[in-house]
CSV table of N, CA and C in Angstrom, one decimal:
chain,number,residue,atom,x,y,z
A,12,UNK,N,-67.5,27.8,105.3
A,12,UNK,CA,-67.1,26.6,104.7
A,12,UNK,C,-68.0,26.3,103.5
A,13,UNK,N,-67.5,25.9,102.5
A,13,UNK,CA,-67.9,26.0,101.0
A,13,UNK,C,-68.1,24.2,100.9
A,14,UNK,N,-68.6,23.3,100.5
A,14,UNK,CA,-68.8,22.2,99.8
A,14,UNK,C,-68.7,21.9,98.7
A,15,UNK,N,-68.1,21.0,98.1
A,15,UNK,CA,-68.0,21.3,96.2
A,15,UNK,C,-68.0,19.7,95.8
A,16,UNK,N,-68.6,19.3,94.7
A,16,UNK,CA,-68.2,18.4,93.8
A,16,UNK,C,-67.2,18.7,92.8
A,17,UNK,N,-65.8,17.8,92.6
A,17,UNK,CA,-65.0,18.0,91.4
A,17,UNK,C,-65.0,16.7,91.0
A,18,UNK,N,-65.5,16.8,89.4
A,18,UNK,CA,-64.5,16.1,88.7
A,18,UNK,C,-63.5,15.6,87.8
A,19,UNK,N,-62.4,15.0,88.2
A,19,UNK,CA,-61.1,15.9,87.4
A,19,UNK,C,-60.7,15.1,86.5
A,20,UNK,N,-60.4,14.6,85.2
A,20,UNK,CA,-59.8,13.6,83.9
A,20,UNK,C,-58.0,13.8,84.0
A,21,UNK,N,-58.1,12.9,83.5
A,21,UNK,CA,-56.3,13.2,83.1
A,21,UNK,C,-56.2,12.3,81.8
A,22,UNK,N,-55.4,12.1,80.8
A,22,UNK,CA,-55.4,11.4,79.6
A,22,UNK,C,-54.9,10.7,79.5
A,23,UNK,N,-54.4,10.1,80.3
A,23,UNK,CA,-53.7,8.4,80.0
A,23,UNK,C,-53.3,8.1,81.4
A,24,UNK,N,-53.3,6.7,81.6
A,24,UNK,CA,-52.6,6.5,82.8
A,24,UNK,C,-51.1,6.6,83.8
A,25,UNK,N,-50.1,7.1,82.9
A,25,UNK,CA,-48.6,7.7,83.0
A,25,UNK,C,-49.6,9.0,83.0
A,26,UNK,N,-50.4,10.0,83.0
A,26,UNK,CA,-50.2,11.0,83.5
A,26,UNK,C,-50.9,11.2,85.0
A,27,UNK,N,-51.0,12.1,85.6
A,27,UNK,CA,-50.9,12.4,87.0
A,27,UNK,C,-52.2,13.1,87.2
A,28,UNK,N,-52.9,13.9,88.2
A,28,UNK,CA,-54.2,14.8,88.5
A,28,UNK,C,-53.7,15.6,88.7
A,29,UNK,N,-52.1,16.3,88.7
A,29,UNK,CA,-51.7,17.8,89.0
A,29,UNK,C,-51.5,18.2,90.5
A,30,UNK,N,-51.8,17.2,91.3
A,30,UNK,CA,-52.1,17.9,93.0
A,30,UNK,C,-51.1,16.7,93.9
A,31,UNK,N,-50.6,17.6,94.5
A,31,UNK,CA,-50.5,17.0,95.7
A,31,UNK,C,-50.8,17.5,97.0
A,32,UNK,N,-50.8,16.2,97.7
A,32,UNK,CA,-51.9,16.4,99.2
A,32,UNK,C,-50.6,16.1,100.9
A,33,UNK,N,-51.2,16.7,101.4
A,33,UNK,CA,-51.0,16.8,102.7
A,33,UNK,C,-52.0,16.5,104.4
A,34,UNK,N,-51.3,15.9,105.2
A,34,UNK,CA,-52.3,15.9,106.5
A,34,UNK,C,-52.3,17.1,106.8
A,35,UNK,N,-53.3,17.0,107.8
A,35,UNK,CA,-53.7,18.2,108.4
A,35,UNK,C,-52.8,18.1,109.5
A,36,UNK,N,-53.2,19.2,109.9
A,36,UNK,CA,-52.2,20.1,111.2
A,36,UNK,C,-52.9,19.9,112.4
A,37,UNK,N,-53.6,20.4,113.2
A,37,UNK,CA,-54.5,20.9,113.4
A,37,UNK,C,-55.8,20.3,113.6
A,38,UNK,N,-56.3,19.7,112.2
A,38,UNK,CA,-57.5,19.2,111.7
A,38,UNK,C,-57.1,18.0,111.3
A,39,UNK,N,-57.8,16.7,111.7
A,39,UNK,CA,-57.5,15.5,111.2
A,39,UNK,C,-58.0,15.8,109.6
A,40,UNK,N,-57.6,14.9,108.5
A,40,UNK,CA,-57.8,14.6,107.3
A,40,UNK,C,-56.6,15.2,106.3
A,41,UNK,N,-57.0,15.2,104.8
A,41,UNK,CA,-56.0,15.1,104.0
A,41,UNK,C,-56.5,16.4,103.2
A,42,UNK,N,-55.7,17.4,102.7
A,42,UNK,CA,-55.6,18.6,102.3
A,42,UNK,C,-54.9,18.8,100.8
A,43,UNK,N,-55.2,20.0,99.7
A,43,UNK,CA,-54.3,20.2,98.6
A,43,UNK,C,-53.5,20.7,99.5
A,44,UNK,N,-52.2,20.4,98.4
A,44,UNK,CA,-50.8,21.2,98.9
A,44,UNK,C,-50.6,22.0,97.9
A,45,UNK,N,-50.2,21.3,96.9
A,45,UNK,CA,-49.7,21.8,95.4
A,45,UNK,C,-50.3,21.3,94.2
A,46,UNK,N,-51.1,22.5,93.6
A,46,UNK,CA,-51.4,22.2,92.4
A,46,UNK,C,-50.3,22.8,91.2
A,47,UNK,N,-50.3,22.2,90.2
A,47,UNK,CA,-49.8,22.4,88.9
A,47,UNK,C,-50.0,22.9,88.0
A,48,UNK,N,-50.0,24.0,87.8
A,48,UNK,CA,-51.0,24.7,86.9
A,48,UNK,C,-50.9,24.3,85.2
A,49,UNK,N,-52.1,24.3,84.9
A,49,UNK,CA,-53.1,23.6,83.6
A,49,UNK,C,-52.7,22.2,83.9
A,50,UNK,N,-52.8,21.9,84.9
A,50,UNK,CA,-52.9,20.3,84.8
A,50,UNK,C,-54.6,19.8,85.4
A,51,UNK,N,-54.6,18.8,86.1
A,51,UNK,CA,-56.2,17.9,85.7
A,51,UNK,C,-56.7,18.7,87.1
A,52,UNK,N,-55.9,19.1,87.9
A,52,UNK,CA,-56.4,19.6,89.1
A,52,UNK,C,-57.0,21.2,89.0
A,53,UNK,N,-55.7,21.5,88.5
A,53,UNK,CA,-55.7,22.8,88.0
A,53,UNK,C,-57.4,23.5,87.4
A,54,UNK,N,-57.3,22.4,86.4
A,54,UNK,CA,-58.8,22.9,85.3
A,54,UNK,C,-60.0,22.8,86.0
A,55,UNK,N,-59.5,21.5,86.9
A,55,UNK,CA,-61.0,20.9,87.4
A,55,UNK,C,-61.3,21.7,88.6
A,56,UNK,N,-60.4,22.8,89.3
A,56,UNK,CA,-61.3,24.2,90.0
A,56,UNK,C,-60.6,23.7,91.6
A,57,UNK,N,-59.2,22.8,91.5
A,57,UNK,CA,-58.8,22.8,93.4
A,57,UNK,C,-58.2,23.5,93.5
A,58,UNK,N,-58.1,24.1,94.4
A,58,UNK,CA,-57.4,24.9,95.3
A,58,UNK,C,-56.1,24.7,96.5
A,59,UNK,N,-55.4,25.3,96.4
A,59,UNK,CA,-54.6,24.8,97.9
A,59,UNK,C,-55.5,25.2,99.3
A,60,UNK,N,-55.1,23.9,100.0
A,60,UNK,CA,-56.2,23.4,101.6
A,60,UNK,C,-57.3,23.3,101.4
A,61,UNK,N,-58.3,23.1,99.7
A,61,UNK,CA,-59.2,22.3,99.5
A,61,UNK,C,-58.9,20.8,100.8
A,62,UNK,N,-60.0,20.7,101.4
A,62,UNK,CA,-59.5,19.1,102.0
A,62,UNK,C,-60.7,18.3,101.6
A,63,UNK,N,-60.2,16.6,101.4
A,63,UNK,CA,-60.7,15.9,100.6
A,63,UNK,C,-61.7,15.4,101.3
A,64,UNK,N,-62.8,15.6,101.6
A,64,UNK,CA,-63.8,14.3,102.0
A,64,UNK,C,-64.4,13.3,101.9
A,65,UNK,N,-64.4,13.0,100.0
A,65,UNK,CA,-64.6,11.7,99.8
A,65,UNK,C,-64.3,11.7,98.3
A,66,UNK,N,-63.8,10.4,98.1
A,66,UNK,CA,-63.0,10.1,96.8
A,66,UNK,C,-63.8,9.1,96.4
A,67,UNK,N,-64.1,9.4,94.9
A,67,UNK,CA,-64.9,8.0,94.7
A,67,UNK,C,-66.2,7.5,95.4
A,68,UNK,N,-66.5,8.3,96.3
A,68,UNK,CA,-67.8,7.4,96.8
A,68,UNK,C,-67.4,6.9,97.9
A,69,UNK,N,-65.9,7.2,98.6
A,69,UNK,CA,-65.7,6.7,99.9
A,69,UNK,C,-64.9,7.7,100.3
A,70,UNK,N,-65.7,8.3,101.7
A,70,UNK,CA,-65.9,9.0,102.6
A,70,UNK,C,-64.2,8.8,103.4
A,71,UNK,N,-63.8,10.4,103.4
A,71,UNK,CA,-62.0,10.3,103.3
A,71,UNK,C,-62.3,11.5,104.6
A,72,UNK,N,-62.9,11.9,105.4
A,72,UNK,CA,-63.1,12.9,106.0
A,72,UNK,C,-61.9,12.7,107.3
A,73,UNK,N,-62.0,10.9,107.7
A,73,UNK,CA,-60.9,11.1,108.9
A,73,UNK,C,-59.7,10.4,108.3
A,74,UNK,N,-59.1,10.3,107.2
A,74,UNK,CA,-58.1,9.4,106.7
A,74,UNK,C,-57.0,10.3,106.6
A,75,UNK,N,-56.2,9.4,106.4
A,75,UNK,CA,-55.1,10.6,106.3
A,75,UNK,C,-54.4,9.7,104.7
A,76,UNK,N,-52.9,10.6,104.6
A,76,UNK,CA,-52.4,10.7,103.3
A,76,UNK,C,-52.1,9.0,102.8
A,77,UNK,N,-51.9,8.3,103.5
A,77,UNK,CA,-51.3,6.9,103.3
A,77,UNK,C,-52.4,5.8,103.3
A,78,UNK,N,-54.0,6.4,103.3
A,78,UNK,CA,-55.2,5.8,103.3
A,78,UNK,C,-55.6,6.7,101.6
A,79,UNK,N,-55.1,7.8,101.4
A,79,UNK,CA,-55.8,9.0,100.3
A,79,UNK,C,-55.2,8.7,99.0
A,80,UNK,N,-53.8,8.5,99.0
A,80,UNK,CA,-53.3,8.1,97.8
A,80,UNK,C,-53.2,6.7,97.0
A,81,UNK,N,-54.0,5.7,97.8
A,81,UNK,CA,-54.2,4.5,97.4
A,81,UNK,C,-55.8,4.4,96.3
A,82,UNK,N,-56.1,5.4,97.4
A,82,UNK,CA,-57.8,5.4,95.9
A,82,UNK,C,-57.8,7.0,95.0
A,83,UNK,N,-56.8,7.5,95.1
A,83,UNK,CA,-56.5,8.2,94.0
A,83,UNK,C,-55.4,7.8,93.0
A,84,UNK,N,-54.8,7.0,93.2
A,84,UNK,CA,-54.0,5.8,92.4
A,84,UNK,C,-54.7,4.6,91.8
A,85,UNK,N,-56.1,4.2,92.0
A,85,UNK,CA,-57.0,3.6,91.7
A,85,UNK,C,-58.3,3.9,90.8
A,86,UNK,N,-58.0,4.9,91.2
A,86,UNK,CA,-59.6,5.8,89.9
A,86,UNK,C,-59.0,5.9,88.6
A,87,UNK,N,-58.2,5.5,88.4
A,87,UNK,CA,-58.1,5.7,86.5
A,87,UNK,C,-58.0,6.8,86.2
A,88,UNK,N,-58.9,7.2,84.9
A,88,UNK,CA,-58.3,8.6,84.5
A,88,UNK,C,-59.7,9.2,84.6
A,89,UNK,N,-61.0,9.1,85.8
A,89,UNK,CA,-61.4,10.0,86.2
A,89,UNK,C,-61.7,10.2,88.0
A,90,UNK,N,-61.7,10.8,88.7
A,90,UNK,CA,-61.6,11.1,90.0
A,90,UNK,C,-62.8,12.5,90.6
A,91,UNK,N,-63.3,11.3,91.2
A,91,UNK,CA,-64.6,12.6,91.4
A,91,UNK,C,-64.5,12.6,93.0
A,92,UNK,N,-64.7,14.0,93.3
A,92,UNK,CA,-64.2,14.5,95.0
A,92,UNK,C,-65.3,15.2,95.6
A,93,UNK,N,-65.1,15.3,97.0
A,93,UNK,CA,-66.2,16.1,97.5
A,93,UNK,C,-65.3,16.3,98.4
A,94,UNK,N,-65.1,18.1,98.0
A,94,UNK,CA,-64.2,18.6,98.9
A,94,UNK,C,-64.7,20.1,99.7
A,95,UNK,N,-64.1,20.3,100.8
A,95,UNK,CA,-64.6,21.5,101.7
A,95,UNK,C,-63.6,22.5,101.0
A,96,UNK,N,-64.0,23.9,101.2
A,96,UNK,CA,-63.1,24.9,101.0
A,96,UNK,C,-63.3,26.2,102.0
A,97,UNK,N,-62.6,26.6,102.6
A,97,UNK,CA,-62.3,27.8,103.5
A,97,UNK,C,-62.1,28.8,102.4
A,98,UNK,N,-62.8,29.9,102.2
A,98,UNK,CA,-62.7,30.9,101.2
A,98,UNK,C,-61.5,32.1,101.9
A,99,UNK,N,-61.3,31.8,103.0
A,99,UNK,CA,-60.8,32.9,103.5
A,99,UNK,C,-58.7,32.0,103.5
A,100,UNK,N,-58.7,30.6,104.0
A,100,UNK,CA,-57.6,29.8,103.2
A,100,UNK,C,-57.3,30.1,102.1
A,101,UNK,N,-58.4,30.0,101.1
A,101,UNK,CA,-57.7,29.9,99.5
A,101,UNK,C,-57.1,31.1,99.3
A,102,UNK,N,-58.1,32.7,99.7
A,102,UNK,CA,-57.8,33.3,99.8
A,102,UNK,C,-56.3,33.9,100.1
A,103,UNK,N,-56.3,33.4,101.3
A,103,UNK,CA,-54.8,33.5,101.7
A,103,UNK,C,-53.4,32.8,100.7
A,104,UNK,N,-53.7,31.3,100.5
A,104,UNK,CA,-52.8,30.9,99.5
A,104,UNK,C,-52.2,31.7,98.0
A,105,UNK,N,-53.7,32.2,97.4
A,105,UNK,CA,-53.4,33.1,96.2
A,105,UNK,C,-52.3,34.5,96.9
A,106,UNK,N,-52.4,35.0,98.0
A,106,UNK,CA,-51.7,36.1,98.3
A,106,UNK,C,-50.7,35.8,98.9
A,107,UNK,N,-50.1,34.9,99.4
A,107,UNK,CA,-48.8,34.1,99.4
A,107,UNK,C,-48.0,33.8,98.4
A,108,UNK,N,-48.6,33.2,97.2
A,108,UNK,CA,-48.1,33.2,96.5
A,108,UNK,C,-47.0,33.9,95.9
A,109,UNK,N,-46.1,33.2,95.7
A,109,UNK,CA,-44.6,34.1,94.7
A,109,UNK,C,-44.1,33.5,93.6
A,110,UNK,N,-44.3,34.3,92.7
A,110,UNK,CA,-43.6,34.0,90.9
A,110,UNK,C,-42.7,32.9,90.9
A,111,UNK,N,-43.4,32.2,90.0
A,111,UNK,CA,-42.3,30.9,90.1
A,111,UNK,C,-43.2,29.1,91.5
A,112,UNK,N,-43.9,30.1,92.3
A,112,UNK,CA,-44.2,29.0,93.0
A,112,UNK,C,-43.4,27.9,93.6
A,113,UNK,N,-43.8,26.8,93.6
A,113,UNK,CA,-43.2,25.6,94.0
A,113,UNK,C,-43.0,24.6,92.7
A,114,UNK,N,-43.9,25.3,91.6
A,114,UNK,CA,-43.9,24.5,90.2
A,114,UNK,C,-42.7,24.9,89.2
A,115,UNK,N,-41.9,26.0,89.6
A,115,UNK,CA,-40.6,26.6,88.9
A,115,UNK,C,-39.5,25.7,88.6
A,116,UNK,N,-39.0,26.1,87.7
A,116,UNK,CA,-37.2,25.4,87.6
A,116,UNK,C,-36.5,24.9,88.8
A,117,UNK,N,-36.5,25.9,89.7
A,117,UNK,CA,-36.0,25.3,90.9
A,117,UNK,C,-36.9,24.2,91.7
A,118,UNK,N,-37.9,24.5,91.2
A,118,UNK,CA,-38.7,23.1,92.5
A,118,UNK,C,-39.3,22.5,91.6
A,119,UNK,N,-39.1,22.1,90.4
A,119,UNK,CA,-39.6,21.2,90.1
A,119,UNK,C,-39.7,19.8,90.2
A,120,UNK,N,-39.5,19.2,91.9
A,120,UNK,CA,-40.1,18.0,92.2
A,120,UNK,C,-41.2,18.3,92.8
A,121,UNK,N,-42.1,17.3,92.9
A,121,UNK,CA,-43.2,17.7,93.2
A,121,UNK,C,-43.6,16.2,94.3
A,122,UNK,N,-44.1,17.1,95.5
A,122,UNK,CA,-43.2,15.9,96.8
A,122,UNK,C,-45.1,16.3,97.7
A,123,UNK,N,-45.1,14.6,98.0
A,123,UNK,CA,-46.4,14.3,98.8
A,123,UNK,C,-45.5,14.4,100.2
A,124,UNK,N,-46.3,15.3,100.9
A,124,UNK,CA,-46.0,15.2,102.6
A,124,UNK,C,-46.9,14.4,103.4
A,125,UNK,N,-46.2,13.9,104.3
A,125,UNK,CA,-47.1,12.8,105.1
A,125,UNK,C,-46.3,12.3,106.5
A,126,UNK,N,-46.8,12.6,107.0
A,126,UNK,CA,-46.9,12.7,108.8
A,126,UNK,C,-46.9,11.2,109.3
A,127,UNK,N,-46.3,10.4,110.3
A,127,UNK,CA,-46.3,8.8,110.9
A,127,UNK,C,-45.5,9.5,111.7
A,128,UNK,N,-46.7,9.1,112.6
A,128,UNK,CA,-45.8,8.8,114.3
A,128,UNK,C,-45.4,9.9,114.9
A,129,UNK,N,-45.1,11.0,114.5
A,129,UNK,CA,-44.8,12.4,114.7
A,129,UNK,C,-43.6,12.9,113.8
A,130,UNK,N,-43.4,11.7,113.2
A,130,UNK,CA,-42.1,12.4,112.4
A,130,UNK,C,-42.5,12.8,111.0
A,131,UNK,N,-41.8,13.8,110.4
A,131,UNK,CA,-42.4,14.2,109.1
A,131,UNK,C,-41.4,13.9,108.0
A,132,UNK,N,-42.1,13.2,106.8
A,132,UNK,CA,-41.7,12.6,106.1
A,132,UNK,C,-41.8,13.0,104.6
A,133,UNK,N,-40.8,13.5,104.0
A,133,UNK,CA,-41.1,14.3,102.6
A,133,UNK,C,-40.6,13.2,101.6
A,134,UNK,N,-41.5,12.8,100.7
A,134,UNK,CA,-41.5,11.5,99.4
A,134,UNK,C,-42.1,12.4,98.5
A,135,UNK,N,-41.1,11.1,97.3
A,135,UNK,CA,-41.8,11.7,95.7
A,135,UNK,C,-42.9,10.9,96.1
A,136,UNK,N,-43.9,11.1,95.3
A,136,UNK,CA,-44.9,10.6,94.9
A,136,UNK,C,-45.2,9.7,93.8
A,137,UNK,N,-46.3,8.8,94.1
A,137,UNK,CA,-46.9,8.2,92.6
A,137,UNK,C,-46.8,9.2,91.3
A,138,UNK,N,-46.7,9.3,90.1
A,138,UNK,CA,-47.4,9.4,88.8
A,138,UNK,C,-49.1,9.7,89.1
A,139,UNK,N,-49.4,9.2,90.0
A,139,UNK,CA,-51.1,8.7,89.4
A,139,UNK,C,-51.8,9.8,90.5
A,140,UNK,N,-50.9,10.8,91.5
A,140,UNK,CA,-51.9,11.9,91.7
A,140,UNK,C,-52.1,13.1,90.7
């Protein structure tokens, strides 16, 4: 397990950080799902199942998605993270991968997952991830 500081910009407030996040499975806390490539996430070095441990200076290790999107909707247009990475995860995501992605013509909505109660609940998202 890897440890990292990012910090990621975006240029105005109508634009977004490129990422969206997911609970864990498994693992309590909040995870990349989907990044957008050359967007603020993109540049700034996340990965998919980076998971977030602390946003801003507050410690996100046992939060989940509906505590995570409120202070990344809150940082403006810079967002600084401290996030864990499984090299052998990322690993795996890049080789999963298929042309087109989830960022393609066909999927271009770009949907925060998030878990209550046991039921799973697929939403657009804010602008402001």
């Amino acid at each position: 397990m890897v440890v990292l500081q990012v910090t990621l910009y975006k240029g105005s407030d109508m634009e977004d950080f490129g990422f969206s996040v997911a609970d864990g499975l498994l693992e309590k806390g909040v995870y990349v799902k989907n990044i957008r490539p050359a967007g603020p996430g993109d540049l700034g070095g996340l990965k998919p199942y980076d998971r977030l441990l602390q946003i801003n200076h507050v410690r996100t290790r046992d939060f989940d998605c509906c505590l995570v999107v409120p202070l990344i909707a809150e940082s403006g247009n810079k967002l600084d993270l401290v996030i864990s990475r499984n090299p052998l995860a990322s690993q795996k995501s890049i080789e999963q991968t298929l042309p087109g992605g989830e960022w393609s013509e066909q999927n271009s909505a770009f949907f925060q997952q998030s878990s209550h109660g046991g039921n799973l609940e697929i939403r657009e998202p804010t602008n402001t991830l």
